[in-house]
Tab-separated table of C-alpha atoms and ligand atoms in Angstrom:
chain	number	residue	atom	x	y	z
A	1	UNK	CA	59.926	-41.702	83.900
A	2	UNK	CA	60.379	-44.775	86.138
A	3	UNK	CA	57.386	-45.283	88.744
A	4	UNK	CA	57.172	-47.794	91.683
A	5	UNK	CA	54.248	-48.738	94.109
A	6	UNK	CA	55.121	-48.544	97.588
A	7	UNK	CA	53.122	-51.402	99.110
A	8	UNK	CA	51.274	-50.128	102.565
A	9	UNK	CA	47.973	-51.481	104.717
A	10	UNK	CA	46.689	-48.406	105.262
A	11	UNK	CA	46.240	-47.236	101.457
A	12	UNK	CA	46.664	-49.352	98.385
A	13	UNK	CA	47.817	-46.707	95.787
A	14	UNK	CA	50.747	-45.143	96.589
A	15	UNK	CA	52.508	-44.099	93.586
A	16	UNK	CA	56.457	-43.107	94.029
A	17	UNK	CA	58.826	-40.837	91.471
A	18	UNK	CA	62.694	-40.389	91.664
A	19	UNK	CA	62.030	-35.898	92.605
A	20	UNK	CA	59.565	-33.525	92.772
A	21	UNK	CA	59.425	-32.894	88.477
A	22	UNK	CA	58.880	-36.584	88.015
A	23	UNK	CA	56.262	-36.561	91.164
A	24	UNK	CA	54.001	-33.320	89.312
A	25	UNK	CA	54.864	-34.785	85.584
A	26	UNK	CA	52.593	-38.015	86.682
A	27	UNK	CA	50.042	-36.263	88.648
A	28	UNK	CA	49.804	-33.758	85.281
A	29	UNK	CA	49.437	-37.062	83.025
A	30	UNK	CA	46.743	-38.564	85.516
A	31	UNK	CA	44.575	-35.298	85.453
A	32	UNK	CA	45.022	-35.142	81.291
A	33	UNK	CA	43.931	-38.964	81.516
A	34	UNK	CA	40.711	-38.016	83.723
A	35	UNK	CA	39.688	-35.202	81.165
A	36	UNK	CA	40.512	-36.994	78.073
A	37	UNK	CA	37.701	-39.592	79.579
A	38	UNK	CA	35.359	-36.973	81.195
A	39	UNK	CA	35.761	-33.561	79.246
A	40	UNK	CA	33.565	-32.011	81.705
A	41	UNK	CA	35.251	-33.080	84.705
A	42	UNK	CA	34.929	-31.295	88.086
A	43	UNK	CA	38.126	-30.710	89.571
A	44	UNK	CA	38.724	-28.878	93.032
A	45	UNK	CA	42.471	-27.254	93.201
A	46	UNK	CA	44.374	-27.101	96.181
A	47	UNK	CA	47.194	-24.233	96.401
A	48	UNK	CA	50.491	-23.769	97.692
A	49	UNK	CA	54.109	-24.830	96.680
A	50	UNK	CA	53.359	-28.745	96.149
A	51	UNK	CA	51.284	-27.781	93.706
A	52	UNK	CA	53.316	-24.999	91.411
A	53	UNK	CA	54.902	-28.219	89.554
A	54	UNK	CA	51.956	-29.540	88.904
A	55	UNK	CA	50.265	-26.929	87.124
A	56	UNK	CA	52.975	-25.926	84.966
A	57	UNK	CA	53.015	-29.448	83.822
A	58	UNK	CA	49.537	-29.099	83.231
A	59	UNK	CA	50.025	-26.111	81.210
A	60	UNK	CA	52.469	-27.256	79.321
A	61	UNK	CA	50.035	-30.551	78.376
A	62	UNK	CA	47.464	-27.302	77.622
A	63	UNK	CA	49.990	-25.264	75.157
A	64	UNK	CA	51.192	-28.586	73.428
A	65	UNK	CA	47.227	-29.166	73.060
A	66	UNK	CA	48.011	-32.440	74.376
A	67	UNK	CA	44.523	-32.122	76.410
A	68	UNK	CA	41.964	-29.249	76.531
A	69	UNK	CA	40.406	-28.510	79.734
A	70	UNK	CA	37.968	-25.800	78.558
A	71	UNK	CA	34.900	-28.002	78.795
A	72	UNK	CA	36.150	-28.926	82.873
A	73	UNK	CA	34.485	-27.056	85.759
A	74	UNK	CA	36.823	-25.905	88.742
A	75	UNK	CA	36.502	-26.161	92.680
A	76	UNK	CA	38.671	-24.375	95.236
A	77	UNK	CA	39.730	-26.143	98.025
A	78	UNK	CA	40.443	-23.046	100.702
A	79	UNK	CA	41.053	-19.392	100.885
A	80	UNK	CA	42.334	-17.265	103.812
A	81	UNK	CA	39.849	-15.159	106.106
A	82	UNK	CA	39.190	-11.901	105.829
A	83	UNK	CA	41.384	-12.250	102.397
A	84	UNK	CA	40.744	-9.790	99.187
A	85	UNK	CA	41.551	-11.306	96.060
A	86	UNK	CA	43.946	-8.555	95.496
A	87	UNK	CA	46.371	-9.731	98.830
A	88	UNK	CA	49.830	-11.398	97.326
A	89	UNK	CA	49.340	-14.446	99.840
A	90	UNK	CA	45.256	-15.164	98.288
A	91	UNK	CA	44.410	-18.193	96.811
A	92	UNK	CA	41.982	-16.589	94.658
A	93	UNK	CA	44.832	-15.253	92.928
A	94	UNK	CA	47.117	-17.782	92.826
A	95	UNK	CA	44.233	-19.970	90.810
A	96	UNK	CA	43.638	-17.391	88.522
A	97	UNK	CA	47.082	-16.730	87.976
A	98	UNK	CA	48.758	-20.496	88.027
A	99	UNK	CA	44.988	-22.475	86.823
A	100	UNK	CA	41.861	-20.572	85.664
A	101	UNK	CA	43.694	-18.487	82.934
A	102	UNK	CA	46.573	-20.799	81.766
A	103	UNK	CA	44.248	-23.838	81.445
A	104	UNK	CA	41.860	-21.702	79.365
A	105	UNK	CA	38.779	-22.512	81.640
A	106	UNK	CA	35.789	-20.930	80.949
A	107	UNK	CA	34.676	-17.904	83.496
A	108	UNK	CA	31.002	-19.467	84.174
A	109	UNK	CA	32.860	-22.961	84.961
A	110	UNK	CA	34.882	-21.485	87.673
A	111	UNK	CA	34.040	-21.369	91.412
A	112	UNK	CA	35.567	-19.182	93.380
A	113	UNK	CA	35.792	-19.790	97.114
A	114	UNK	CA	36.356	-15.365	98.003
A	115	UNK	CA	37.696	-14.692	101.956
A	116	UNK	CA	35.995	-10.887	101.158
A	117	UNK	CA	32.351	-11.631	102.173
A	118	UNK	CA	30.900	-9.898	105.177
A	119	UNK	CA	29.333	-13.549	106.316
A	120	UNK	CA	31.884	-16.280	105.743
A	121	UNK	CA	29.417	-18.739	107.204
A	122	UNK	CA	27.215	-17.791	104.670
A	123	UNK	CA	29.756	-17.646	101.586
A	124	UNK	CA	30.692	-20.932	103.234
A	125	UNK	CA	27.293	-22.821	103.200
A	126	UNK	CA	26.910	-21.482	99.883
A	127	UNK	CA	30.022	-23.071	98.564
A	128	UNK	CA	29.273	-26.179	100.141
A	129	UNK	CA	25.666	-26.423	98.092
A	130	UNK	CA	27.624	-25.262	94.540
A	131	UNK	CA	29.783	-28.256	95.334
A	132	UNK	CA	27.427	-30.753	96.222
A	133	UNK	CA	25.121	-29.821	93.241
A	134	UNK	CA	28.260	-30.082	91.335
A	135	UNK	CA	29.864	-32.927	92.664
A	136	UNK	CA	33.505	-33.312	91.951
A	137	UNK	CA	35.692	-35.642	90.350
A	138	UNK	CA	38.788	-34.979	91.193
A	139	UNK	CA	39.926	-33.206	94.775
A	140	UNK	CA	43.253	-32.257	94.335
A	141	UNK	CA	45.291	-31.831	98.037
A	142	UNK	CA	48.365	-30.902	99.214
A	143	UNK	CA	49.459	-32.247	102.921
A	144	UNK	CA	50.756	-29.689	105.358
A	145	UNK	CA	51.350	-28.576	109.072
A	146	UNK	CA	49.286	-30.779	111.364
A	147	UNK	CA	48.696	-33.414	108.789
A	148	UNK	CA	45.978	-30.830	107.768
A	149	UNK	CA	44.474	-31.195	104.195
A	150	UNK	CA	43.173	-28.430	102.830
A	151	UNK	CA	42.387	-25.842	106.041
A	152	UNK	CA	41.606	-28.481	108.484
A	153	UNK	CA	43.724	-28.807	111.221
A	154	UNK	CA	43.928	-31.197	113.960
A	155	UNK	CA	40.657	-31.921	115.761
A	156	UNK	CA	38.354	-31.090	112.971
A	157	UNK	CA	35.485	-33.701	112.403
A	158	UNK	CA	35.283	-35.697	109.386
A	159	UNK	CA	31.905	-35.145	108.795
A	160	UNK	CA	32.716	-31.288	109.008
A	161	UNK	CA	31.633	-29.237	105.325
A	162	UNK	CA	32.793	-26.523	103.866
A	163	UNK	CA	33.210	-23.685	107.000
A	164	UNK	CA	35.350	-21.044	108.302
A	165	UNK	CA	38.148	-22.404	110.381
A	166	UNK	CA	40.710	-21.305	112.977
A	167	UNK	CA	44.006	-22.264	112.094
A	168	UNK	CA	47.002	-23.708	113.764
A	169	UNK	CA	49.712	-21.827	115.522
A	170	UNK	CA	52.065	-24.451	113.180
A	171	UNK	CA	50.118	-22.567	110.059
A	172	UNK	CA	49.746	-19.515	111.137
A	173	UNK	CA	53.934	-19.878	111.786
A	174	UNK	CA	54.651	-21.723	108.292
A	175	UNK	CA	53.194	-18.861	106.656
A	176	UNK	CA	54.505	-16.078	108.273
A	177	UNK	CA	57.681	-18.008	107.563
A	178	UNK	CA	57.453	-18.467	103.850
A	179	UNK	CA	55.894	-15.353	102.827
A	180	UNK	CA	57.216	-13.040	105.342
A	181	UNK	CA	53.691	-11.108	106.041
A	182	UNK	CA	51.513	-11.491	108.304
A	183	UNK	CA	48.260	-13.712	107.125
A	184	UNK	CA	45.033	-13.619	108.332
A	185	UNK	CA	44.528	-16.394	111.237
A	186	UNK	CA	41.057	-18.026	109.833
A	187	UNK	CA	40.254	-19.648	106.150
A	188	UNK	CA	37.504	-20.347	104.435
A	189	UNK	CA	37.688	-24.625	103.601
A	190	UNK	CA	36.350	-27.382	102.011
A	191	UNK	CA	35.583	-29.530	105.308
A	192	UNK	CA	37.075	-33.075	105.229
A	193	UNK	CA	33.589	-34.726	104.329
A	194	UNK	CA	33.052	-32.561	101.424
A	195	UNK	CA	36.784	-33.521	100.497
A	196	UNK	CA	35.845	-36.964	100.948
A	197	UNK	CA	33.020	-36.871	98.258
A	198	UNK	CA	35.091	-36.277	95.607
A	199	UNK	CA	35.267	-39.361	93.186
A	200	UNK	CA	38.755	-39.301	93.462
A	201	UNK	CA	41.498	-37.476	95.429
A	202	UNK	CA	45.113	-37.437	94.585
A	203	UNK	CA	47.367	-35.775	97.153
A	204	UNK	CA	50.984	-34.864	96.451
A	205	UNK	CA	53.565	-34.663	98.560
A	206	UNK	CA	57.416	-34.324	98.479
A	207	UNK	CA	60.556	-34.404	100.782
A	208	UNK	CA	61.376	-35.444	103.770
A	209	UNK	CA	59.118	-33.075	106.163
A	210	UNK	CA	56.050	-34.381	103.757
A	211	UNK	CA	57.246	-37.887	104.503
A	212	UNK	CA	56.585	-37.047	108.190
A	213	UNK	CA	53.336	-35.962	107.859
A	214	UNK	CA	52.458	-38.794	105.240
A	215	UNK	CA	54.114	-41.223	108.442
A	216	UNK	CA	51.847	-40.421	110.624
A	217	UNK	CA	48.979	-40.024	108.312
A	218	UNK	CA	49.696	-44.138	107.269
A	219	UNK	CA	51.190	-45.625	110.881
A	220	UNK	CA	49.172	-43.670	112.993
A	221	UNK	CA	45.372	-44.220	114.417
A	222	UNK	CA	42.503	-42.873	112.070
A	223	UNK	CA	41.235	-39.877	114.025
A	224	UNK	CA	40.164	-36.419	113.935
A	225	UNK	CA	43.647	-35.531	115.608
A	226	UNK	CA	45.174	-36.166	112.155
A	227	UNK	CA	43.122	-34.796	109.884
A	228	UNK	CA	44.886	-36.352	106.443
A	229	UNK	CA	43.916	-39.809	108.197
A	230	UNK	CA	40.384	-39.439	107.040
A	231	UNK	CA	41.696	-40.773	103.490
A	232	UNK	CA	42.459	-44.018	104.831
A	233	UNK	CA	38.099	-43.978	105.335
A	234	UNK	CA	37.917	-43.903	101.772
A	235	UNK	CA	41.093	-45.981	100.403
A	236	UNK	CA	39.974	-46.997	96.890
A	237	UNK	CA	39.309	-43.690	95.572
A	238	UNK	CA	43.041	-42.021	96.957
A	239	UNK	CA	46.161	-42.188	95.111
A	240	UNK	CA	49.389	-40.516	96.910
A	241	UNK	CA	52.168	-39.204	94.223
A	242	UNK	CA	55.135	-38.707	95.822
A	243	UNK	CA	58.905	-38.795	95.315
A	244	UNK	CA	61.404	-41.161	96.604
A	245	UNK	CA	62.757	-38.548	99.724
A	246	UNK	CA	59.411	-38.783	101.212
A	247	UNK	CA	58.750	-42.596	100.391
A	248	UNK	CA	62.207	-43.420	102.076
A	249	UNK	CA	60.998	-41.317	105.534
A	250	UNK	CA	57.564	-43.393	105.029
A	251	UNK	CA	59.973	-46.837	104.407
A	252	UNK	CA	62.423	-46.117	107.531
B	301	LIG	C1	46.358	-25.185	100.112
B	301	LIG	C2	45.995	-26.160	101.143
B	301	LIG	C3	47.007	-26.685	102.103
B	301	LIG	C4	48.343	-27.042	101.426
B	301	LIG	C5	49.349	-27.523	102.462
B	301	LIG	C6	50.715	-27.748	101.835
B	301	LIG	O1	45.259	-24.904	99.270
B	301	LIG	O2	44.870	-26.518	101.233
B	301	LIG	O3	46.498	-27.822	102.765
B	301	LIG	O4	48.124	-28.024	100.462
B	301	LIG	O5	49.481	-26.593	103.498
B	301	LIG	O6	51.225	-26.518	101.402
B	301	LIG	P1	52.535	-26.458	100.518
B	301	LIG	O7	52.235	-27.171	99.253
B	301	LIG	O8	52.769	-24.980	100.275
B	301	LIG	O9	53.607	-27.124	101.285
């Protein structure tokens, strides 16, 4: 596996991989490296299709018992609004099904993040004090419509905590697009300051629409109307992996 840095000012680790497998291989080896140092870690997942790659490598690391993440705690990052865990489209179930059972993680070391409360500002503000009595070592994000990480969308504050947000007619249409259903138009999400107390955050991205986003999240201002530019606030502690289409779109 051949890796190169690409060399920006707005964020010193950018770490670049020929395609996608290469791009979720190395983020799979970099999460095996955190627990082999800190069993216990505290990781918070993000969903979606960046991150299906990823956690198969990870599983495969977990069947090989090339690394055990029993002993590691788990975070959610987001989770549609109103949203059963039962729905096809919930992120509740796509952790279960893709992190919490293959990685063998222990049921009282998982925190669910559920969209079927009756008070999602109170399931939020109780999220938000698991996490921060947690603390978390590793956020794990995805970059989508909107240069939003996680649920936040353009115009959300960086201070903002975990909350129940509105989101984007460029979502709301993504989604409909890829899973052909309607989903509900409000999540439940880690807000970009709780993101930004992780320890470390690794965000993946690849192709050449990613490389858009990651564009404007590198050449463009730091401000609230692009939310992914909040990393650049914190540029030690972030490390992109991502493969050589969206590197070249960065590049041009
Ligand atoms: C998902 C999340 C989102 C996704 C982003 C990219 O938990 O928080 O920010 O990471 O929308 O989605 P994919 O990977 O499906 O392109």
């Amino acid at each position: 596996m051949s890796e190169r840095a690409l060399v920006h000012t707005a964020l010193p680790h950018i770490h670049v991989f020929a395609d996608q497998h290469e791009t979720a291989t190395a983020v799979a080896a970099s999460i095996r490296e955190l627990v082999t140092r800190v069993p216990w870690a505290r990781i918070s997942y993000a969903t979606g299709n960046t991150m299906i790659p990823v956690y198969e490598a990870v599983k495969k690391l977990v069947d090989d018992n090339s690394v055990s993440l029993t002993e590691t705690t788990a975070f959610h990052l987001d989770e549609y609004y109103p949203c059963s865990p039962e729905e096809v489209y919930s992120f509740v179930k796509f952790l279960r099904s893709k992190v919490f059972e293959p990685f063998k993680l222990k049921s009282d070391h998982i925190f669910e993040l559920r969209g079927d409360g009756t008070n999602p500002e109170e399931s939020a503000s109780a999220y938000e004090a698991a996490v921060i009595k947690e603390g978390v070592d590793l956020a794990i994000l995805g970059i989508g419509p909107g240069c939003h990480i996680g649920f936040n969308e353009r115009g959300t504050p960086f201070t903002a905590r975990t909350h129940l947000a509105q989101l984007s007619q460029e979502t709301i249409r993504r989604d409909h697009e890829e899973r052909r259903l309607p989903t509900p138009g409000q999540a439940l999400t880690q807000g970009i300051g709780t993101i930004l107390d992780a320890r470390e955050v690794i965000l993946v991205a690849y192709g050449r629409e990613k490389g858009q986003y990651l564009k404007e999240m590198l050449d463009g201002i730091v401000s609230e109307d692009c939310p992914a530019s909040a990393l650049r606030t914190v540029p030690d502690k972030v490390h992109l992996f991502i493969d050589e289409a969206a590197a070249r779109i960065i590049e041009g």
